[in-house]
C-alpha positions as a printed Julia matrix, in Angstrom:
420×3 Matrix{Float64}:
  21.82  -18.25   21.23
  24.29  -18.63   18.52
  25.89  -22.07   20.12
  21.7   -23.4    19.74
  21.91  -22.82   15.71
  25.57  -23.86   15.46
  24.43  -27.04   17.14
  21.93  -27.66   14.76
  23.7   -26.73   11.55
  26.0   -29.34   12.98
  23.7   -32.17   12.46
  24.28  -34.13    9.41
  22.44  -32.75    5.64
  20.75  -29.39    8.0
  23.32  -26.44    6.57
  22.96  -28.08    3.09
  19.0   -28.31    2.89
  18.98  -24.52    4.81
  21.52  -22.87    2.69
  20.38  -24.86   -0.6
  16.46  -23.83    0.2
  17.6   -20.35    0.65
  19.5   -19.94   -2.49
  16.69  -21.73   -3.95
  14.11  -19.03   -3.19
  16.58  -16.18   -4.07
  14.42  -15.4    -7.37
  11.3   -15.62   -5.88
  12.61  -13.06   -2.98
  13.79  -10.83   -5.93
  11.43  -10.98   -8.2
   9.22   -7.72   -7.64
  12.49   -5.74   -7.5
  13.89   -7.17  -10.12
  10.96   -7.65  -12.91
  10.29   -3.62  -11.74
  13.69   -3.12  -12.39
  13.86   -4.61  -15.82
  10.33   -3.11  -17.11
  11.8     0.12  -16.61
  15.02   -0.41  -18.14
  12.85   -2.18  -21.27
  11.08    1.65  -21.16
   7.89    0.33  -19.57
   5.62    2.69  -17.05
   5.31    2.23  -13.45
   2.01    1.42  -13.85
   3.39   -1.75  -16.21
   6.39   -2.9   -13.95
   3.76   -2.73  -10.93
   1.17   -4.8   -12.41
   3.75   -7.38  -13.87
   5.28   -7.5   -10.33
   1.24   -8.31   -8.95
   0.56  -10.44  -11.97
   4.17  -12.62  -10.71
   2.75  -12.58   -6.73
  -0.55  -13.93   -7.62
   0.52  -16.54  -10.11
   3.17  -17.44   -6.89
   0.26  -17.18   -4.43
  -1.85  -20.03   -6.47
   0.88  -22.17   -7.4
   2.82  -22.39   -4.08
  -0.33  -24.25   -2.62
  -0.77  -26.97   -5.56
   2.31  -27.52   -5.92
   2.7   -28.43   -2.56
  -0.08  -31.24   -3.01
   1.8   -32.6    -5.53
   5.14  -32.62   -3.69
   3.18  -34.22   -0.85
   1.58  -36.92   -3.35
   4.87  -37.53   -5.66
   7.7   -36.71   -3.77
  10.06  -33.24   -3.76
  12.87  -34.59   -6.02
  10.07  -35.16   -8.79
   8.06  -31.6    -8.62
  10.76  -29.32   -6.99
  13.47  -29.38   -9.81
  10.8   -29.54  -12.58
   9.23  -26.64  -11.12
  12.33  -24.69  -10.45
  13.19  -24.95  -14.47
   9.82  -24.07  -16.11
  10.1   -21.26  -13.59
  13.37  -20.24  -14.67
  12.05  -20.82  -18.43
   9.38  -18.27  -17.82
  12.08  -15.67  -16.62
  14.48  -16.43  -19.94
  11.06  -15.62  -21.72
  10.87  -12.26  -20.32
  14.44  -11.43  -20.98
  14.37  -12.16  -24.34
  10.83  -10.91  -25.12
  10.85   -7.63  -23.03
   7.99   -5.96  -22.38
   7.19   -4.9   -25.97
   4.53   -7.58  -26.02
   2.49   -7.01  -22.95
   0.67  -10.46  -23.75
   3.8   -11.77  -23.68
   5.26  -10.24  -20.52
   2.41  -11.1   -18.69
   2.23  -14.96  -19.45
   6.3   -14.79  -19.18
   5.71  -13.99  -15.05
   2.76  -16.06  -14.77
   4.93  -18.77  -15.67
   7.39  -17.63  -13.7
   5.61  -16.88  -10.36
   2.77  -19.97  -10.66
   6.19  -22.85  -11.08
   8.17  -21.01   -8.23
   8.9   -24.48   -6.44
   7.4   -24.69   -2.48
  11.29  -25.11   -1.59
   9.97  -23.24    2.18
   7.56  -25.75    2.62
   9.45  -28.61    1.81
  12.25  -27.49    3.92
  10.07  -28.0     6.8
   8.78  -30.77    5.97
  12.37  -32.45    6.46
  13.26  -30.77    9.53
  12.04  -33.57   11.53
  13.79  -36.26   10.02
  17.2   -34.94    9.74
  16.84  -34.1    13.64
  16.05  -37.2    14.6
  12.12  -36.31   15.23
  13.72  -34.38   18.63
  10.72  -31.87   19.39
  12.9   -28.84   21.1
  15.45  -29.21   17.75
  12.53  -29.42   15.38
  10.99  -26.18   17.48
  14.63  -24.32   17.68
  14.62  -25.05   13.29
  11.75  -23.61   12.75
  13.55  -20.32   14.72
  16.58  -20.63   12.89
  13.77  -21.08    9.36
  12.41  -17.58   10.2
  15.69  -16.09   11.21
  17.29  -17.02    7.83
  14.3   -16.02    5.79
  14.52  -12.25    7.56
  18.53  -12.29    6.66
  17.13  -13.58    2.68
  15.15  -10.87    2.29
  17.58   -8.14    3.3
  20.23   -9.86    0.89
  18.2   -10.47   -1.91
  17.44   -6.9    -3.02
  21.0    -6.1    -2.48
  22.45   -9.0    -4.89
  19.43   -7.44   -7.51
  21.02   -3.86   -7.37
  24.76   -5.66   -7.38
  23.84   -7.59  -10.48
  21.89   -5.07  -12.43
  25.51   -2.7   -11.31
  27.92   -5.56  -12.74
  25.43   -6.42  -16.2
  22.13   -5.7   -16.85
  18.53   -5.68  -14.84
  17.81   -8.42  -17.9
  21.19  -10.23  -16.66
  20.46   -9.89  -13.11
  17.11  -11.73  -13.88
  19.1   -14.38  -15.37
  21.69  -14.94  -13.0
  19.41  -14.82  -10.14
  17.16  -17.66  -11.02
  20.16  -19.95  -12.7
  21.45  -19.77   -8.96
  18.19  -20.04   -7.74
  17.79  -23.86   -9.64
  21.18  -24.96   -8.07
  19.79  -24.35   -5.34
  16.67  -26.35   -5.86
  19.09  -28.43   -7.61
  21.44  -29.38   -3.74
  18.33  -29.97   -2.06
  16.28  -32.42   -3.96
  19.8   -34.33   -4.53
  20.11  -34.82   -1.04
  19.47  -37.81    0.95
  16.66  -36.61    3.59
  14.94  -34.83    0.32
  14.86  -38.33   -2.15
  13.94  -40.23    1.0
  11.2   -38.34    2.62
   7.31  -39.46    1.41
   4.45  -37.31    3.05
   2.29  -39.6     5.38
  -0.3   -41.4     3.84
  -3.48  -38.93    3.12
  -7.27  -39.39    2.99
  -8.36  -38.46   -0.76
 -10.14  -35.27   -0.16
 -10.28  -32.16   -2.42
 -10.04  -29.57   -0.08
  -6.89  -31.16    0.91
  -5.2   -29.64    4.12
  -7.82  -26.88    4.16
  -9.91  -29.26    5.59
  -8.46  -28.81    8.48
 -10.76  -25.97   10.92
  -7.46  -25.06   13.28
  -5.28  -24.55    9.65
  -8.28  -22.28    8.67
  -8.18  -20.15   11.65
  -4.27  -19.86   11.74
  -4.14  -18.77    7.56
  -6.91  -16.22    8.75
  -4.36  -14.82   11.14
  -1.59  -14.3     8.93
  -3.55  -13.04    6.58
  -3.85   -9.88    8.63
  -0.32  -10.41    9.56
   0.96   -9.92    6.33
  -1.37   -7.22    5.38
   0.13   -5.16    8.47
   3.58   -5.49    6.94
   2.81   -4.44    3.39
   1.17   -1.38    4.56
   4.8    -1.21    6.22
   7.0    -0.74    3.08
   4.11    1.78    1.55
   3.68    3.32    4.74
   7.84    3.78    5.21
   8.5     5.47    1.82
   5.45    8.2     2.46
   7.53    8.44    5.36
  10.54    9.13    3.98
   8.91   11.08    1.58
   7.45   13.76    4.62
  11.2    14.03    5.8
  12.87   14.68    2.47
  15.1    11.7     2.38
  14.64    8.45    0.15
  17.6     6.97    2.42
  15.38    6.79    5.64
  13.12    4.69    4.12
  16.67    2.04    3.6
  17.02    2.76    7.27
  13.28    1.77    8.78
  13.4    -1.64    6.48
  16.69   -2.63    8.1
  15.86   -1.73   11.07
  12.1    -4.12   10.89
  14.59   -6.97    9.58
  16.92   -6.45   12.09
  14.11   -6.92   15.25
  12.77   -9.93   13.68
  16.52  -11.12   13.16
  17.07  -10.24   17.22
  13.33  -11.86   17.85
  13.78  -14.73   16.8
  17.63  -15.37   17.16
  16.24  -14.76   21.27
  12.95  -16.77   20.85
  14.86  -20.03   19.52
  17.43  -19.97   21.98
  15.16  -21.42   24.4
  12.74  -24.44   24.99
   9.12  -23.23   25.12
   6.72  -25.32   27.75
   3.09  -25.21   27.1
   0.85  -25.3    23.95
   2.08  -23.28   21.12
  -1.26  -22.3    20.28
  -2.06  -19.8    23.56
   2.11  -18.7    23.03
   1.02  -17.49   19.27
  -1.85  -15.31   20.83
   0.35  -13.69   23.27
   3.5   -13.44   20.53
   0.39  -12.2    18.03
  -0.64   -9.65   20.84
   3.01   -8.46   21.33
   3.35   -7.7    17.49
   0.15   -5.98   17.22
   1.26   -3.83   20.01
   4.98   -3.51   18.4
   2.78   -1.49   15.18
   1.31    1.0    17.2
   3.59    3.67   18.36
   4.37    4.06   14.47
   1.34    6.09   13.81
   3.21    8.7    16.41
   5.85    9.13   13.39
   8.65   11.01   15.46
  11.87   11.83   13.86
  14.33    9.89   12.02
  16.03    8.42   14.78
  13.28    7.44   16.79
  11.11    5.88   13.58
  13.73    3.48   13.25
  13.88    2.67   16.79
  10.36    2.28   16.76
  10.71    0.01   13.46
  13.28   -2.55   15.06
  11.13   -2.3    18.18
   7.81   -3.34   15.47
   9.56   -6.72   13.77
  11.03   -8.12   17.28
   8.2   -10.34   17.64
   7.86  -10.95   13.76
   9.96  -13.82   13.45
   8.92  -15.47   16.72
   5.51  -15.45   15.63
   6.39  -17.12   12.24
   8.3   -19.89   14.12
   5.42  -20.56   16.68
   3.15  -20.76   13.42
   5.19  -23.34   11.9
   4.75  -25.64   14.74
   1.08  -24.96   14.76
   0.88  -25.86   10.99
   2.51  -29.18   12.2
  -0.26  -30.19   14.61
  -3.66  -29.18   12.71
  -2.37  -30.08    9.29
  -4.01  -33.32    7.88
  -1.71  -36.27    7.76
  -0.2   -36.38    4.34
  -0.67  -32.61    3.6
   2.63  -31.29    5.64
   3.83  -29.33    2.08
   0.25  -28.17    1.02
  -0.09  -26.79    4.64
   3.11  -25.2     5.18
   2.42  -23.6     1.28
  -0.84  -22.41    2.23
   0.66  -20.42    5.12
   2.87  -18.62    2.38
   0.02  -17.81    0.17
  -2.08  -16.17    2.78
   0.52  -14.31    3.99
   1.54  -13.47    0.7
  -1.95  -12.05   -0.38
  -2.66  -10.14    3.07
   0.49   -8.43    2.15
  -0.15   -7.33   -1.33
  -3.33   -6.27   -0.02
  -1.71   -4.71    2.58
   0.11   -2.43    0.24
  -2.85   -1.87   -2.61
  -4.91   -0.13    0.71
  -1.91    1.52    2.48
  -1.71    4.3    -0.9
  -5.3     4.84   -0.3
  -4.6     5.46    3.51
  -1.56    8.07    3.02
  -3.73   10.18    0.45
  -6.82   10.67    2.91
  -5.25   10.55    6.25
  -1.35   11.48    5.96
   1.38    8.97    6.99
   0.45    8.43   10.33
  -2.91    7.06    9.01
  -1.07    4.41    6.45
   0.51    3.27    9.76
  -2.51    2.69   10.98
  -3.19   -0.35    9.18
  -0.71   -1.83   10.05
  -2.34   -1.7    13.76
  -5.59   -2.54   12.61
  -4.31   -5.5    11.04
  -2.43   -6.62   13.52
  -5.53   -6.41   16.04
  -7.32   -8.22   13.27
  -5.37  -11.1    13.29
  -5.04  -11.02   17.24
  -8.93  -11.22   16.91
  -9.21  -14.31   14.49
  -7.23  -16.44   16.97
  -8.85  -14.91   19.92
 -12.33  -15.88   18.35
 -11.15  -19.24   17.4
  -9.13  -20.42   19.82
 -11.42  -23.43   20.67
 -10.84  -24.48   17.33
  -7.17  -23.94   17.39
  -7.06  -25.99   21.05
  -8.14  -29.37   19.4
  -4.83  -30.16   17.06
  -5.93  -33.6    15.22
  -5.02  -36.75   15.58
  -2.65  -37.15   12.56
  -0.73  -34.01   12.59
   1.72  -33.87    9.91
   5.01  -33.0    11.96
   6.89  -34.96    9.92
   6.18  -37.08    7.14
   7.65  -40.86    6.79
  10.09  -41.84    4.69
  11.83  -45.05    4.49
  14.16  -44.94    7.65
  12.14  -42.16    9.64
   9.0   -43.58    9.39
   8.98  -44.24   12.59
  10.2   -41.07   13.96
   7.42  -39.41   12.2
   5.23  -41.88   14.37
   7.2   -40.57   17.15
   6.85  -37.5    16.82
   3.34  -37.42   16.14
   2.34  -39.13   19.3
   4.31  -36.59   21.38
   2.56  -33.3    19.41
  -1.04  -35.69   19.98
   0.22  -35.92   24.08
   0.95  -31.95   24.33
  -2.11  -30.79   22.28
């Protein structure tokens, strides 16, 4: 399994544009801790550091999207590092203002969250070109994509409390998006990211929501990512029932660490047959993963139970990258991949505004519980449309051309076009 990613981190410009993406997104995979973090140092409520935390995710949920148009239409190097330093801007705003000023605050991490650059999008974008436009490799990246994001997000909150330990929450907001901008910085000064241009696009306003199959899949992972926000409300009521803050550490890592083991298993092998019918059954599997939660045993078992939940988590993200390759409209590869963020984004902070609700009328066991019916919901959409999601288009943006891969892109294309 390992030898698969080594391989591919082996290939020329892949561990720069992976690790440089990933650093890149650091502040954006921080940034509810941390703003929360700061507010309350600043002597802000809970109710304030919450809402500036929501106010940052839906700024990031609209932006991500339209700023992945314009990366498609202009290029990465010219909206990526832009938006990467009017982000950062926003977040030197809120350290110096604090949250005296809740005008202030609140236009400081809409800023902030609406310029968060669509490095995850982009990164996929380029996956095809720096591997040559080889299928299984651009398949086995997407994987190793997923993987890496699951080991991001049980890092970043750990650098947050590390920083805010060595300086300051406000210093910890300003070292972690300074790194973040190098990091947006080594990928748009790479070769693959100056050379790639998004296949030419049909002027249309809807963009890659035009697309019926891209419709159905965002409808999915909607209810995807509501199921996992319910998780992290669901886990601390949890915790709370047993007495012990420090189990609710324990069923996180544990989630993270099945997704890591799904998908470190899923990529280490070549996948025959369309990846549409493979993300119902991998959609199926993680539906099934959520409920034996709502039996909330002890301890031990609920984290058991909770690695056993995000196995098929980070298979299911890789399958939908490859789906997002075939239905998106040619030209819209960034938009597309940045819409899947945004859905997911807003299922999960939905997720989590009707898991509270859940734990006050039916007990823990009942928060749970949406994370099953979500999970069936999103089983559902692709059940219903799965005529839809059979007909992939004829200008699926796998790749995007660039001068030198142009033709790979073609290449690649025609084989997705043969599968569908």
């Amino acid at each position: 399994m390992a030898a698969g990613y080594a391989e591919l981190l082996r290939t020329r410009h892949a561990a720069r544009l992976l690790v440089g993406t990933l650093i890149g997104r650091l502040p954006n995979a921080t940034a509810p801790i941390a703003i929360v973090l700061f507010t309350r140092a600043e002597g802000g409520s809970y109710s304030l550091a919450g809402a500036l935390a929501a106010v940052y995710g839906l700024a990031n949920a609209v932006g991500q999207p339209l700023l992945g148009r314009a990366v498609d239409l202009f290029g990465q190097p010219r909206v990526q590092l832009p938006a990467a330093v009017v982000s950062a801007l926003g977040v030197v705003w809120l350290a110096l203002a604090g949250t005296g000023s809740a005008v202030a605050a609140y236009g400081a991490v809409v800023v902030a969250g609406l310029f968060t650059p669509p490095l995850e999008g982009g990164l996929r974008a380029l996956w095809p070109g720096v591997l040559g436009g080889r299928e299984e490799k651009v398949h086995a990246a997407y994987a190793m994509d997923a993987v890496a994001q699951e080991v991001m997000f049980t890092v970043g909150p750990l650098l947050v409390t590390l920083f805010v330990a060595l300086w300051s929450p406000a210093g910890a907001l300003l070292a972690l998006n300074a790194i973040g901008v190098l990091g947006a910085l080594s990928v748009v000064v790479s070769e693959p990211s100056r050379r790639w241009r998004s296949a030419p696009r049909e002027a249309h306003w809807l963009g890659a929501l035009r697309s019926r199959g891209l419709l159905a899949l965002l409808g999915a992972f909607f209810f995807v990512g509501m199921a996992l926000g319910s998780i992290t409300v669901a886990g601390v009521a949890y915790a709370d029932d047993h007495g012990n803050q420090a189990v609710y550490g324990w069923l996180m890592a544990a989630l993270g660490l099945g997704a890591l083991i799904g998908g470190v298993t899923y990529g280490a092998r070549q996948w025959a047959g369309a990846p549409e019918r493979r993300l119902r059954m991998l959609v199926a599997l993680l539906a099934l993963g959520y409920l034996p939660l709502m039996l909330t045993p002890g301890p031990v078992a609920m984290t058991a139970l909770a690695a056993l939940s995000g196995v098929f988590l980070a298979p299911a993200l890789a399958c939908a990258f490859i789906v997002v390759d075939r239905h998106a409209p040619a030209g819209t590869v960034t938009e597309a991949f940045s819409w899947l963020v945004t859905f997911f984004g807003v299922g999960a902070a939905i997720g989590t505004a009707v898991a509270g609700p859940a734990v006050e009328l039916g007990g823990t066991a009942a928060s749970f519980g949406v994370a099953s019916v979500a999970g069936a919901a999103a089983l559902l959409v692709l059940m219903v449309t799965q005529r839809v999601m059979a007909t992939a288009g004829p200008s699926r943006a796998v790749a995007g051309s660039s001068d030198g891969v142009s033709g790979v892109a073609r290449e690649v294309a025609s084989e997705a076009s043969s599968a569908g």
